[in-house]
């Protein structure tokens, strides 16, 4: 007999594991989350937090979203990516990033009630973990996952208490492996992967120093330093990343993956900092030094039986585009409501198959995008003339040539501008963040064709209510004048039916089904003299249905099914859609 029993056991307290625990606890599911270490993230690894992730925090409660903003660096200070020879040296160019270009900012404001920001993992993880524990999740630190055995009724997991060395067993209905890029759960499960681990090497140097005089006039998250002939990082390009403005920083510099990781001591780290900052007199406080590898690997199946993997366990990639923790938290948002519905008898077990169907393509997409973004630095190096020679003197001369009054230099300057601007596919790829559309058994599209993207799908978010897409955000107004997002009407662990004045039969059918079955299902009517009013006409333009139509929205804000207009028997049509989506 197992020592501990629970509905769901989660291995790992990173962004994926802590988010899953917070969501499941909020949905009233008995959850135990374990961590092999004594505490949470010790370094600010992940940091870019996009709008879709903030919508997940908003769904957990406005108090959770507000606390994230409290500790985050706001979008206005995320600024422009700066390319320079050092922070104190010559600036080569810059690009407006993270929604800072006026046109991009407009798209951000129109697409979501939430704002992207820079929230280091050292703040995000504790916020999610605290939310989970305060809502009923059990947690055990210094507890190591060893193995698991599953059967038709559940999973028996063997763990080790790292303080006492004693082993114990946990019996759970489901097991979640959120144990990172070297996931033992995924390995034990035998999940199939494509790609390669260890395609590059990098080192992190975390330090404190007041660099205000170099950066406060050009606020940014990322400062890219190009120094030909540097003895670390090959071509000589380092990243100075703002952690806290403007006195806490993280340097990222590459090393040859074909050689052993470098032994970086304090003296060497201080030299790297001084070189990249370009100020030999600064005295940085080195906080930590670590090495890591660049990976290019994703799982093509995310589960086996009662065991599911999520987060970095299934998508392993560099930090390009800032997709790591964002995708991990969104994995949890996709899976948690499905587990809750199955455990509470609202859905058939086959619903859980949709997790792989929906999130495996996302894993492939973001791993591919992140690694492609690394390669897209090549045109910048080429335009600067850094690929034409390995001699530092020649490389510097090639860079200096851009300042000449010649036709060749004019062409070089144009090439540099174009190459830097192209990095919007990494630093302002709003479509990558927001355009996720699902195709699975948990979506009933009914043969409705998917709308084509009218703009570049990586750069621009295109809202649609096509089943499988995220519900578009628009502002609605309550009877008291309060402003709410369409996303606020949905989520929170329940299905929501949205309709208009001509769709009261849909709303009545939804209420009857909820009363008969106990299914978490709400109905909202939008129109004049209704609970919610579309005073600006934005919902009429975005909904893609008539006033007598209906949208069925899943707990994760994705449209499950839609009817463009009224039907003869709304109750029968809605029951059929719910039974299909929930594998009932």
Coordinates of C-alpha atoms in Angstrom, one line a residue:
X1 CA 0.0 0.0 0.0
X2 CA 1.3 3.5 -1.0
X3 CA 2.5 5.9 1.7
X4 CA 0.7 8.8 0.2
X5 CA -2.3 9.0 -2.1
X6 CA -3.4 11.9 -4.3
X7 CA -5.3 12.6 -7.5
X8 CA -2.3 14.1 -9.3
X9 CA 1.4 13.9 -8.6
X10 CA 3.6 16.6 -10.2
X11 CA 7.3 16.1 -10.5
X12 CA 9.0 19.5 -10.7
X13 CA 8.1 23.0 -9.4
X14 CA 9.4 25.1 -12.4
X15 CA 7.0 27.2 -14.5
X16 CA 5.2 24.2 -15.9
X17 CA 4.9 22.2 -12.6
X18 CA 4.0 25.1 -10.4
X19 CA 1.4 26.4 -12.9
X20 CA -0.2 23.0 -13.2
X21 CA -0.3 22.7 -9.4
X22 CA -1.9 26.2 -9.1
X23 CA -4.5 25.5 -11.7
X24 CA -5.4 22.1 -10.4
X25 CA -5.7 23.3 -6.9
X26 CA -7.9 26.2 -8.1
X27 CA -10.1 23.6 -9.8
X28 CA -10.4 21.6 -6.6
X29 CA -8.2 18.7 -7.6
X30 CA -6.1 17.0 -4.9
X31 CA -2.5 17.6 -5.9
X32 CA 1.0 16.9 -4.6
X33 CA 4.0 18.6 -6.2
X34 CA 7.6 17.6 -5.5
X35 CA 11.0 19.2 -6.1
X36 CA 14.3 17.4 -5.8
X37 CA 15.9 20.7 -4.6
X38 CA 15.5 22.5 -1.4
X39 CA 13.8 25.6 -3.0
X40 CA 12.7 27.1 -6.3
X41 CA 14.7 28.8 -9.1
X42 CA 18.0 30.3 -7.9
X43 CA 18.8 32.2 -11.1
X44 CA 16.6 34.4 -13.2
X45 CA 16.7 32.1 -16.3
X46 CA 13.4 32.7 -18.0
X47 CA 12.2 36.3 -18.0
X48 CA 10.2 37.4 -21.0
X49 CA 6.5 37.0 -20.1
X50 CA 4.1 37.4 -23.0
X51 CA 0.5 38.4 -23.1
X52 CA -0.9 34.8 -23.4
X53 CA 1.0 33.8 -20.2
X54 CA -0.3 36.8 -18.4
X55 CA -3.8 35.8 -19.4
X56 CA -3.2 32.5 -17.6
X57 CA -2.3 34.4 -14.5
X58 CA -5.3 36.6 -14.9
X59 CA -7.5 33.5 -15.1
X60 CA -6.0 32.3 -11.8
X61 CA -7.2 35.6 -10.3
X62 CA -6.6 39.3 -10.8
X63 CA -4.6 39.3 -7.6
X64 CA -2.2 36.8 -9.2
X65 CA -1.9 39.0 -12.3
X66 CA -1.5 42.1 -10.3
X67 CA 1.3 40.6 -8.1
X68 CA 3.2 39.6 -11.3
X69 CA 3.0 43.2 -12.5
X70 CA 4.2 44.4 -9.1
X71 CA 7.5 42.6 -9.5
X72 CA 7.9 42.8 -13.2
X73 CA 9.8 45.3 -15.3
X74 CA 7.0 46.9 -17.3
X75 CA 6.8 46.7 -21.1
X76 CA 7.8 50.4 -21.5
X77 CA 11.3 49.6 -20.0
X78 CA 11.8 46.5 -22.2
X79 CA 12.8 49.0 -24.9
X80 CA 14.9 48.4 -28.0
X81 CA 17.4 45.8 -28.7
X82 CA 20.8 47.5 -28.8
X83 CA 23.8 46.3 -30.8
X84 CA 27.1 47.9 -29.7
X85 CA 30.8 47.3 -29.4
X86 CA 30.4 47.6 -25.6
X87 CA 27.9 49.4 -23.3
X88 CA 30.3 52.3 -23.0
X89 CA 31.4 52.0 -26.6
X90 CA 30.0 52.7 -30.0
X91 CA 26.4 51.8 -30.8
X92 CA 25.9 50.0 -34.2
X93 CA 22.2 49.9 -34.3
X94 CA 19.0 49.1 -32.6
X95 CA 15.5 47.8 -33.2
X96 CA 12.2 48.4 -31.4
X97 CA 11.2 45.2 -29.7
X98 CA 8.6 43.6 -27.5
X99 CA 5.7 45.7 -28.8
X100 CA 7.5 49.1 -28.6
X101 CA 7.1 50.1 -32.2
X102 CA 3.9 52.1 -32.3
X103 CA 2.2 49.8 -34.9
X104 CA 3.2 46.7 -32.8
X105 CA 2.1 48.4 -29.6
X106 CA -1.4 48.9 -31.2
X107 CA -1.6 45.2 -32.0
X108 CA -0.7 44.4 -28.4
X109 CA -3.3 46.7 -27.0
X110 CA -6.0 45.3 -29.3
X111 CA -5.2 41.7 -28.7
X112 CA -5.3 41.2 -24.9
X113 CA -6.4 42.7 -21.6
X114 CA -3.0 41.8 -20.3
X115 CA 0.4 43.3 -20.9
X116 CA 3.7 41.6 -21.6
X117 CA 6.5 42.3 -19.2
X118 CA 9.9 41.0 -18.0
X119 CA 9.4 38.8 -14.9
X120 CA 12.5 36.7 -14.0
X121 CA 11.9 33.1 -13.1
X122 CA 13.0 33.9 -9.5
X123 CA 9.8 35.9 -9.2
X124 CA 7.4 33.9 -11.4
X125 CA 8.1 30.5 -9.8
X126 CA 7.4 31.6 -6.2
X127 CA 4.2 33.4 -7.3
X128 CA 2.9 30.2 -9.0
X129 CA 4.1 27.9 -6.2
X130 CA 2.6 30.2 -3.5
X131 CA -0.7 30.3 -5.4
X132 CA -0.7 26.5 -5.6
X133 CA 0.0 25.9 -1.9
X134 CA -2.4 28.6 -0.7
X135 CA -5.2 26.9 -2.6
X136 CA -4.7 23.5 -1.3
X137 CA -1.8 21.8 -3.2
X138 CA 0.6 19.8 -1.0
X139 CA 4.3 20.3 -1.6
X140 CA 7.5 18.4 -0.7
X141 CA 10.9 19.9 -1.3
X142 CA 14.1 17.9 -1.3
X143 CA 12.1 15.0 -2.7
X144 CA 13.4 13.1 -5.7
X145 CA 11.5 11.2 -8.3
X146 CA 13.0 7.7 -8.8
X147 CA 10.6 5.6 -10.9
X148 CA 7.0 4.9 -11.6
X149 CA 4.7 2.0 -12.5
X150 CA 1.3 2.5 -13.9
X151 CA -1.7 0.2 -14.2
X152 CA -5.3 0.5 -15.3
X153 CA -6.4 2.5 -12.2
X154 CA -3.4 4.7 -11.5
X155 CA 0.3 5.3 -11.0
X156 CA 2.6 4.2 -8.2
X157 CA 5.6 6.5 -8.0
X158 CA 8.7 5.8 -5.9
X159 CA 10.4 8.9 -4.4
X160 CA 13.4 9.5 -2.1
X161 CA 13.5 12.0 0.7
X162 CA 16.9 13.6 0.1
X163 CA 17.1 14.7 3.7
X164 CA 16.7 11.3 5.3
X165 CA 17.6 9.1 2.3
X166 CA 14.4 7.1 2.9
X167 CA 12.2 6.1 0.0
X168 CA 8.4 6.2 -0.1
X169 CA 5.6 5.6 -2.6
X170 CA 2.9 7.9 -3.9
X171 CA -0.3 6.5 -5.5
X172 CA -2.0 8.9 -7.9
X173 CA -4.6 8.7 -10.6
X174 CA -2.3 10.7 -12.9
X175 CA 1.4 11.6 -12.9
X176 CA 2.8 14.8 -14.5
X177 CA 6.5 15.0 -15.4
X178 CA 7.5 18.7 -15.3
X179 CA 11.1 17.9 -14.5
X180 CA 13.0 20.0 -17.1
X181 CA 15.2 19.4 -20.1
X182 CA 16.8 16.3 -18.7
X183 CA 13.4 14.8 -17.6
X184 CA 13.7 11.4 -16.0
X185 CA 9.9 11.0 -16.2
X186 CA 10.0 11.5 -20.0
X187 CA 13.0 9.1 -20.3
X188 CA 11.3 6.4 -18.2
X189 CA 8.1 6.9 -20.2
X190 CA 10.0 6.4 -23.5
X191 CA 8.5 9.4 -25.2
X192 CA 9.6 9.8 -28.8
X193 CA 11.8 12.9 -29.5
X194 CA 13.1 14.5 -32.7
X195 CA 16.1 16.8 -32.9
X196 CA 19.4 16.9 -31.0
X197 CA 20.6 18.0 -27.5
X198 CA 23.8 20.0 -27.0
X199 CA 24.1 21.8 -30.3
X200 CA 25.8 24.7 -28.7
X201 CA 27.3 25.8 -25.3
X202 CA 26.8 29.0 -23.3
X203 CA 27.8 30.4 -20.0
X204 CA 25.9 32.7 -17.6
X205 CA 27.5 35.3 -15.4
X206 CA 25.1 36.8 -13.0
X207 CA 26.4 40.0 -11.4
X208 CA 25.4 43.3 -9.7
X209 CA 26.7 46.7 -10.8
X210 CA 25.2 50.1 -11.3
X211 CA 25.3 50.6 -15.1
X212 CA 22.7 53.4 -15.2
X213 CA 25.1 55.8 -16.9
X214 CA 25.5 53.4 -19.9
X215 CA 21.9 52.3 -20.3
X216 CA 19.2 54.5 -18.6
X217 CA 18.9 56.7 -21.6
X218 CA 18.2 53.7 -23.9
X219 CA 16.3 51.2 -21.7
X220 CA 16.3 47.7 -23.0
X221 CA 16.2 44.1 -21.8
X222 CA 19.0 43.0 -24.1
X223 CA 22.3 44.6 -25.2
X224 CA 24.2 42.7 -27.8
X225 CA 27.9 43.3 -27.7
X226 CA 30.1 42.6 -30.8
X227 CA 33.8 42.4 -30.1
X228 CA 35.9 40.9 -32.9
X229 CA 38.7 38.7 -31.6
X230 CA 37.2 38.0 -28.2
X231 CA 38.8 34.8 -26.8
X232 CA 35.4 33.4 -25.7
X233 CA 32.3 32.9 -27.8
X234 CA 33.9 32.3 -31.2
X235 CA 32.9 35.3 -33.4
X236 CA 32.9 37.5 -30.3
X237 CA 29.3 38.4 -29.6
X238 CA 28.1 38.5 -26.0
X239 CA 24.7 39.4 -24.5
X240 CA 24.3 41.7 -21.5
X241 CA 20.8 41.1 -20.2
X242 CA 19.1 43.4 -17.7
X243 CA 17.6 41.5 -14.7
X244 CA 16.7 44.4 -12.6
X245 CA 17.1 48.0 -13.9
X246 CA 19.8 49.0 -13.8
X247 CA 21.9 47.2 -11.2
X248 CA 21.4 43.5 -11.7
X249 CA 22.6 41.8 -14.9
X250 CA 23.2 38.5 -16.6
X251 CA 25.9 38.0 -19.2
X252 CA 25.5 35.2 -21.7
X253 CA 28.5 34.2 -23.8
X254 CA 29.0 31.1 -25.9
X255 CA 31.7 28.4 -25.8
X256 CA 32.7 25.6 -28.2
X257 CA 30.4 22.7 -27.5
X258 CA 33.0 20.3 -28.9
X259 CA 35.3 21.2 -26.0
X260 CA 34.7 20.7 -22.2
X261 CA 32.8 23.5 -20.5
X262 CA 35.1 26.3 -19.5
X263 CA 36.3 26.7 -15.9
X264 CA 35.2 30.2 -15.3
X265 CA 36.5 31.7 -12.0
X266 CA 35.7 35.0 -10.4
X267 CA 38.7 36.8 -12.0
X268 CA 37.8 35.6 -15.5
X269 CA 34.1 36.5 -14.9
X270 CA 35.1 40.1 -13.8
X271 CA 37.2 40.5 -16.9
X272 CA 34.3 39.4 -19.2
X273 CA 32.0 41.9 -17.5
X274 CA 34.5 44.7 -17.8
X275 CA 35.2 43.9 -21.5
X276 CA 31.5 43.8 -22.4
X277 CA 30.6 46.9 -20.4
X278 CA 33.7 48.6 -21.8
X279 CA 34.7 50.1 -18.4
X280 CA 37.8 48.7 -16.8
X281 CA 37.2 50.6 -13.5
X282 CA 33.9 48.9 -12.6
X283 CA 33.9 46.4 -9.8
X284 CA 31.1 44.0 -10.4
X285 CA 29.7 41.7 -7.7
X286 CA 29.7 38.3 -9.2
X287 CA 26.7 36.4 -7.9
X288 CA 26.9 33.1 -9.8
X289 CA 28.6 31.4 -12.8
X290 CA 27.1 28.5 -14.7
X291 CA 27.2 26.8 -18.0
X292 CA 24.4 25.3 -20.1
X293 CA 23.8 23.8 -23.5
X294 CA 21.7 24.9 -26.5
X295 CA 19.2 22.2 -27.4
X296 CA 17.1 21.6 -30.5
X297 CA 14.7 18.8 -29.5
X298 CA 10.9 18.2 -29.0
X299 CA 8.7 15.3 -28.2
X300 CA 6.2 14.1 -30.8
X301 CA 4.0 12.5 -28.2
X302 CA 3.5 14.0 -24.8
X303 CA 1.9 11.2 -22.8
X304 CA 1.6 7.5 -22.3
X305 CA -1.4 6.1 -20.4
X306 CA -1.8 8.0 -17.2
X307 CA 1.5 9.9 -17.3
X308 CA 1.9 13.2 -19.0
X309 CA 5.0 15.4 -19.6
X310 CA 5.0 19.2 -20.1
X311 CA 7.3 22.2 -20.1
X312 CA 11.0 21.8 -20.9
X313 CA 10.6 18.1 -20.5
X314 CA 8.9 18.1 -24.0
X315 CA 10.4 21.2 -25.7
X316 CA 14.1 21.8 -25.3
X317 CA 15.4 24.9 -27.0
X318 CA 17.5 28.1 -26.5
X319 CA 16.0 31.2 -24.8
X320 CA 15.5 32.9 -28.2
X321 CA 12.1 34.6 -28.5
X322 CA 11.5 34.1 -24.8
X323 CA 9.3 31.1 -25.4
X324 CA 10.4 28.7 -22.6
X325 CA 8.5 29.5 -19.5
X326 CA 5.6 31.0 -21.5
X327 CA 5.0 27.7 -23.4
X328 CA 5.5 25.7 -20.2
X329 CA 2.8 27.7 -18.4
X330 CA 0.5 27.4 -21.4
X331 CA 1.1 23.6 -21.5
X332 CA -0.3 23.5 -17.9
X333 CA -3.3 25.7 -18.9
X334 CA -4.1 23.2 -21.6
X335 CA -3.8 20.1 -19.5
X336 CA -5.1 21.1 -16.1
X337 CA -8.7 21.6 -17.0
X338 CA -8.9 18.4 -18.9
X339 CA -7.5 16.4 -15.9
X340 CA -10.0 18.2 -13.6
X341 CA -13.0 17.4 -15.9
X342 CA -12.0 13.7 -16.2
X343 CA -11.4 13.3 -12.5
X344 CA -14.7 14.8 -11.7
X345 CA -16.6 12.7 -14.2
X346 CA -17.5 15.6 -16.5
X347 CA -15.5 14.1 -19.4
X348 CA -14.4 10.8 -20.8
X349 CA -10.7 9.7 -20.4
X350 CA -10.3 10.1 -24.2
X351 CA -10.3 13.9 -23.7
X352 CA -6.8 13.6 -22.4
X353 CA -5.6 12.4 -25.8
X354 CA -6.1 16.0 -27.0
X355 CA -3.2 17.2 -24.9
X356 CA -0.7 15.6 -27.2
X357 CA -2.7 16.4 -30.3
X358 CA -2.8 20.1 -29.4
X359 CA 0.5 20.8 -27.7
X360 CA 3.0 18.6 -29.6
X361 CA 2.7 20.8 -32.7
X362 CA 3.3 23.8 -30.5
X363 CA 6.4 22.1 -29.0
X364 CA 7.7 21.6 -32.5
X365 CA 6.9 25.1 -33.6
X366 CA 8.6 26.9 -30.8
X367 CA 11.7 24.7 -30.8
X368 CA 12.0 25.3 -34.5
X369 CA 11.5 29.1 -34.1
X370 CA 13.9 29.5 -31.2
X371 CA 16.7 27.7 -33.0
X372 CA 16.0 29.5 -36.3
X373 CA 16.3 32.8 -34.4
X374 CA 19.9 31.9 -33.5
X375 CA 20.7 31.4 -37.1
X376 CA 19.2 34.8 -38.0
X377 CA 22.1 36.6 -36.3
X378 CA 24.2 35.4 -39.3
X379 CA 23.1 38.2 -41.6
X380 CA 24.2 40.8 -39.0
X381 CA 27.6 39.2 -38.7
X382 CA 27.8 39.0 -42.5
X383 CA 26.8 42.6 -43.0
X384 CA 29.4 43.7 -40.4
X385 CA 32.1 41.8 -42.4
X386 CA 32.8 39.4 -39.5
X387 CA 32.4 36.3 -41.6
X388 CA 35.1 37.2 -44.1
X389 CA 38.1 36.6 -41.8
X390 CA 39.2 35.2 -38.5
X391 CA 41.8 37.8 -38.0
X392 CA 40.7 40.3 -35.3
X393 CA 42.4 43.2 -37.0
X394 CA 40.7 42.5 -40.4
X395 CA 37.3 41.9 -38.7
X396 CA 37.5 45.3 -36.9
X397 CA 38.5 47.0 -40.2
X398 CA 35.5 45.4 -41.9
X399 CA 33.3 46.8 -39.2
X400 CA 34.9 50.2 -39.4
X401 CA 34.3 50.3 -43.2
X402 CA 30.6 51.0 -42.7
X403 CA 31.6 54.6 -41.6
X404 CA 33.3 55.4 -45.0
X405 CA 31.8 57.8 -47.6
X406 CA 31.8 55.2 -50.4
X407 CA 29.1 53.4 -52.3
X408 CA 30.3 50.1 -50.8
X409 CA 29.9 51.5 -47.3
X410 CA 26.4 52.8 -48.1
X411 CA 25.5 49.3 -49.2
X412 CA 27.0 47.9 -46.1
X413 CA 25.0 50.3 -43.9
X414 CA 21.8 49.3 -45.7
X415 CA 22.6 45.6 -45.2
X416 CA 23.2 46.2 -41.5
X417 CA 19.9 48.0 -41.1
X418 CA 18.0 45.3 -42.9
X419 CA 19.7 42.5 -40.9
X420 CA 18.9 44.1 -37.6
X421 CA 15.3 44.9 -38.6
X422 CA 14.9 41.2 -39.6
X423 CA 15.4 40.3 -35.9
X424 CA 11.8 41.2 -35.3
X425 CA 11.1 37.5 -35.9
X426 CA 12.8 37.0 -32.6
X427 CA 12.1 40.1 -30.6
X428 CA 8.7 41.1 -31.8
X429 CA 7.1 37.9 -33.0
X430 CA 3.6 38.6 -31.7
X431 CA 2.0 36.0 -34.0
X432 CA 4.3 33.2 -32.6
X433 CA 3.0 34.1 -29.1
X434 CA -0.7 34.5 -29.9
X435 CA -1.7 32.6 -33.0
X436 CA -1.9 29.1 -31.6
X437 CA -4.8 27.1 -33.1
X438 CA -5.7 23.6 -32.0
X439 CA -6.9 20.6 -34.0
X440 CA -8.0 17.7 -31.9
X441 CA -10.9 15.7 -30.6
X442 CA -11.4 18.5 -28.0
X443 CA -12.5 20.8 -30.8
X444 CA -15.6 20.4 -32.9
X445 CA -14.9 22.5 -36.1
X446 CA -17.7 20.8 -38.0
X447 CA -15.9 21.1 -41.3
X448 CA -15.6 24.9 -41.1
X449 CA -12.6 25.9 -43.0
X450 CA -9.7 27.6 -41.1
X451 CA -9.3 31.2 -42.1
X452 CA -6.1 32.0 -43.8
X453 CA -3.6 34.4 -42.3
X454 CA -3.8 37.7 -44.1
X455 CA -0.4 38.9 -42.6
X456 CA 2.8 37.1 -41.6
X457 CA 1.6 34.5 -39.1
X458 CA 4.8 34.8 -37.0
X459 CA 4.8 38.5 -36.7
X460 CA 1.1 39.4 -36.5
X461 CA -1.8 38.0 -34.4
X462 CA -4.9 37.3 -36.4
X463 CA -8.0 36.9 -34.2
X464 CA -10.7 34.5 -35.2
X465 CA -13.5 32.5 -33.5
X466 CA -12.8 29.5 -35.7
X467 CA -13.0 26.4 -33.4
X468 CA -9.6 25.7 -32.1
X469 CA -8.4 29.3 -31.9
X470 CA -8.1 31.4 -28.8
X471 CA -11.2 33.6 -28.2
X472 CA -10.6 37.1 -29.4
X473 CA -10.3 39.8 -26.8
X474 CA -12.6 42.8 -26.9
X475 CA -13.8 45.1 -24.2
X476 CA -17.5 44.8 -23.1
X477 CA -19.5 46.9 -20.6
X478 CA -21.7 45.8 -17.8
X479 CA -24.9 47.4 -16.7
X480 CA -23.0 49.5 -14.2
X481 CA -20.5 50.6 -16.8
X482 CA -17.7 48.3 -15.7
X483 CA -15.4 47.3 -18.5
X484 CA -14.5 43.6 -18.9
X485 CA -12.7 41.5 -21.5
X486 CA -14.4 38.8 -23.3
X487 CA -11.7 36.5 -21.8
X488 CA -12.8 37.5 -18.3
X489 CA -16.3 36.1 -19.1
X490 CA -14.7 32.8 -19.9
X491 CA -12.2 30.4 -18.3
X492 CA -12.0 29.9 -14.5
X493 CA -12.3 26.1 -14.9
X494 CA -15.6 26.1 -16.8
X495 CA -17.0 26.2 -20.3
X496 CA -18.8 29.3 -21.4
X497 CA -21.4 29.8 -24.0
X498 CA -21.5 33.3 -25.6
X499 CA -24.4 34.5 -27.6
X500 CA -26.5 37.6 -28.6
X501 CA -30.0 38.8 -28.2
X502 CA -31.2 36.3 -30.9
X503 CA -29.5 33.4 -29.1
X504 CA -31.5 33.3 -25.8
X505 CA -32.5 29.7 -26.7
X506 CA -28.7 28.8 -26.6
X507 CA -28.3 30.4 -23.2
X508 CA -31.4 28.7 -21.8
X509 CA -30.1 25.3 -23.2
X510 CA -26.7 25.9 -21.6
X511 CA -28.3 26.6 -18.2
X512 CA -30.5 23.5 -18.4
X513 CA -27.6 21.3 -19.3
X514 CA -25.5 22.7 -16.4
X515 CA -28.4 22.1 -14.0
X516 CA -29.1 18.6 -15.2
X517 CA -25.5 17.3 -15.4
X518 CA -23.5 19.5 -13.0
X519 CA -21.2 20.4 -15.9
X520 CA -19.3 23.6 -15.2
X521 CA -21.0 25.6 -18.0
X522 CA -22.0 29.3 -17.9
X523 CA -23.9 31.3 -20.4
X524 CA -23.4 35.0 -21.3
X525 CA -25.7 37.1 -23.5
X526 CA -24.1 40.2 -25.2
X527 CA -26.4 42.9 -26.5
X528 CA -28.4 46.1 -25.7
X529 CA -30.1 45.9 -22.2
X530 CA -28.3 42.5 -21.6
X531 CA -25.8 41.8 -18.9
X532 CA -23.0 42.7 -21.3
X533 CA -23.1 45.4 -23.9
X534 CA -21.0 45.8 -27.0
X535 CA -21.1 49.6 -27.1
X536 CA -18.2 50.0 -29.5
X537 CA -19.3 47.3 -31.9
X538 CA -16.0 45.4 -31.4
X539 CA -17.6 42.1 -30.5
X540 CA -20.0 42.3 -33.5
X541 CA -16.9 42.6 -35.7
X542 CA -14.8 40.0 -33.9
X543 CA -17.3 37.2 -33.1
X544 CA -17.9 36.0 -36.7
X545 CA -21.4 34.9 -35.8
X546 CA -24.9 36.4 -36.0
X547 CA -26.8 37.6 -32.9
X548 CA -28.6 34.3 -32.9
X549 CA -25.4 32.3 -33.1
X550 CA -23.3 30.9 -30.3
X551 CA -19.7 30.3 -29.3
X552 CA -18.7 27.5 -26.9
X553 CA -15.5 28.4 -25.2
X554 CA -13.3 26.0 -23.3
X555 CA -11.8 26.7 -19.8
X556 CA -8.5 27.6 -21.5
X557 CA -10.1 30.3 -23.6
X558 CA -10.0 28.3 -26.9
X559 CA -13.2 28.1 -28.9
X560 CA -14.5 24.5 -28.8
X561 CA -17.5 24.9 -31.2
X562 CA -19.6 27.6 -32.8
X563 CA -23.0 28.0 -34.5
X564 CA -23.3 30.9 -36.9
X565 CA -27.0 31.4 -36.2
X566 CA -30.0 29.9 -34.5
X567 CA -31.1 26.3 -35.0
X568 CA -34.3 24.4 -34.5
X569 CA -33.2 22.6 -31.3
X570 CA -30.5 24.5 -29.5
X571 CA -30.4 22.0 -26.6
X572 CA -29.7 19.0 -28.9
X573 CA -27.1 20.9 -30.9
X574 CA -25.3 22.0 -27.8
X575 CA -25.4 18.6 -26.1
X576 CA -24.0 17.0 -29.2
X577 CA -21.1 19.6 -29.3
X578 CA -20.3 19.1 -25.6
X579 CA -20.4 15.3 -25.9
X580 CA -18.0 15.5 -28.9
X581 CA -15.6 17.9 -27.2
X582 CA -15.6 16.1 -23.9
X583 CA -15.5 12.5 -25.2
X584 CA -18.7 11.8 -23.3

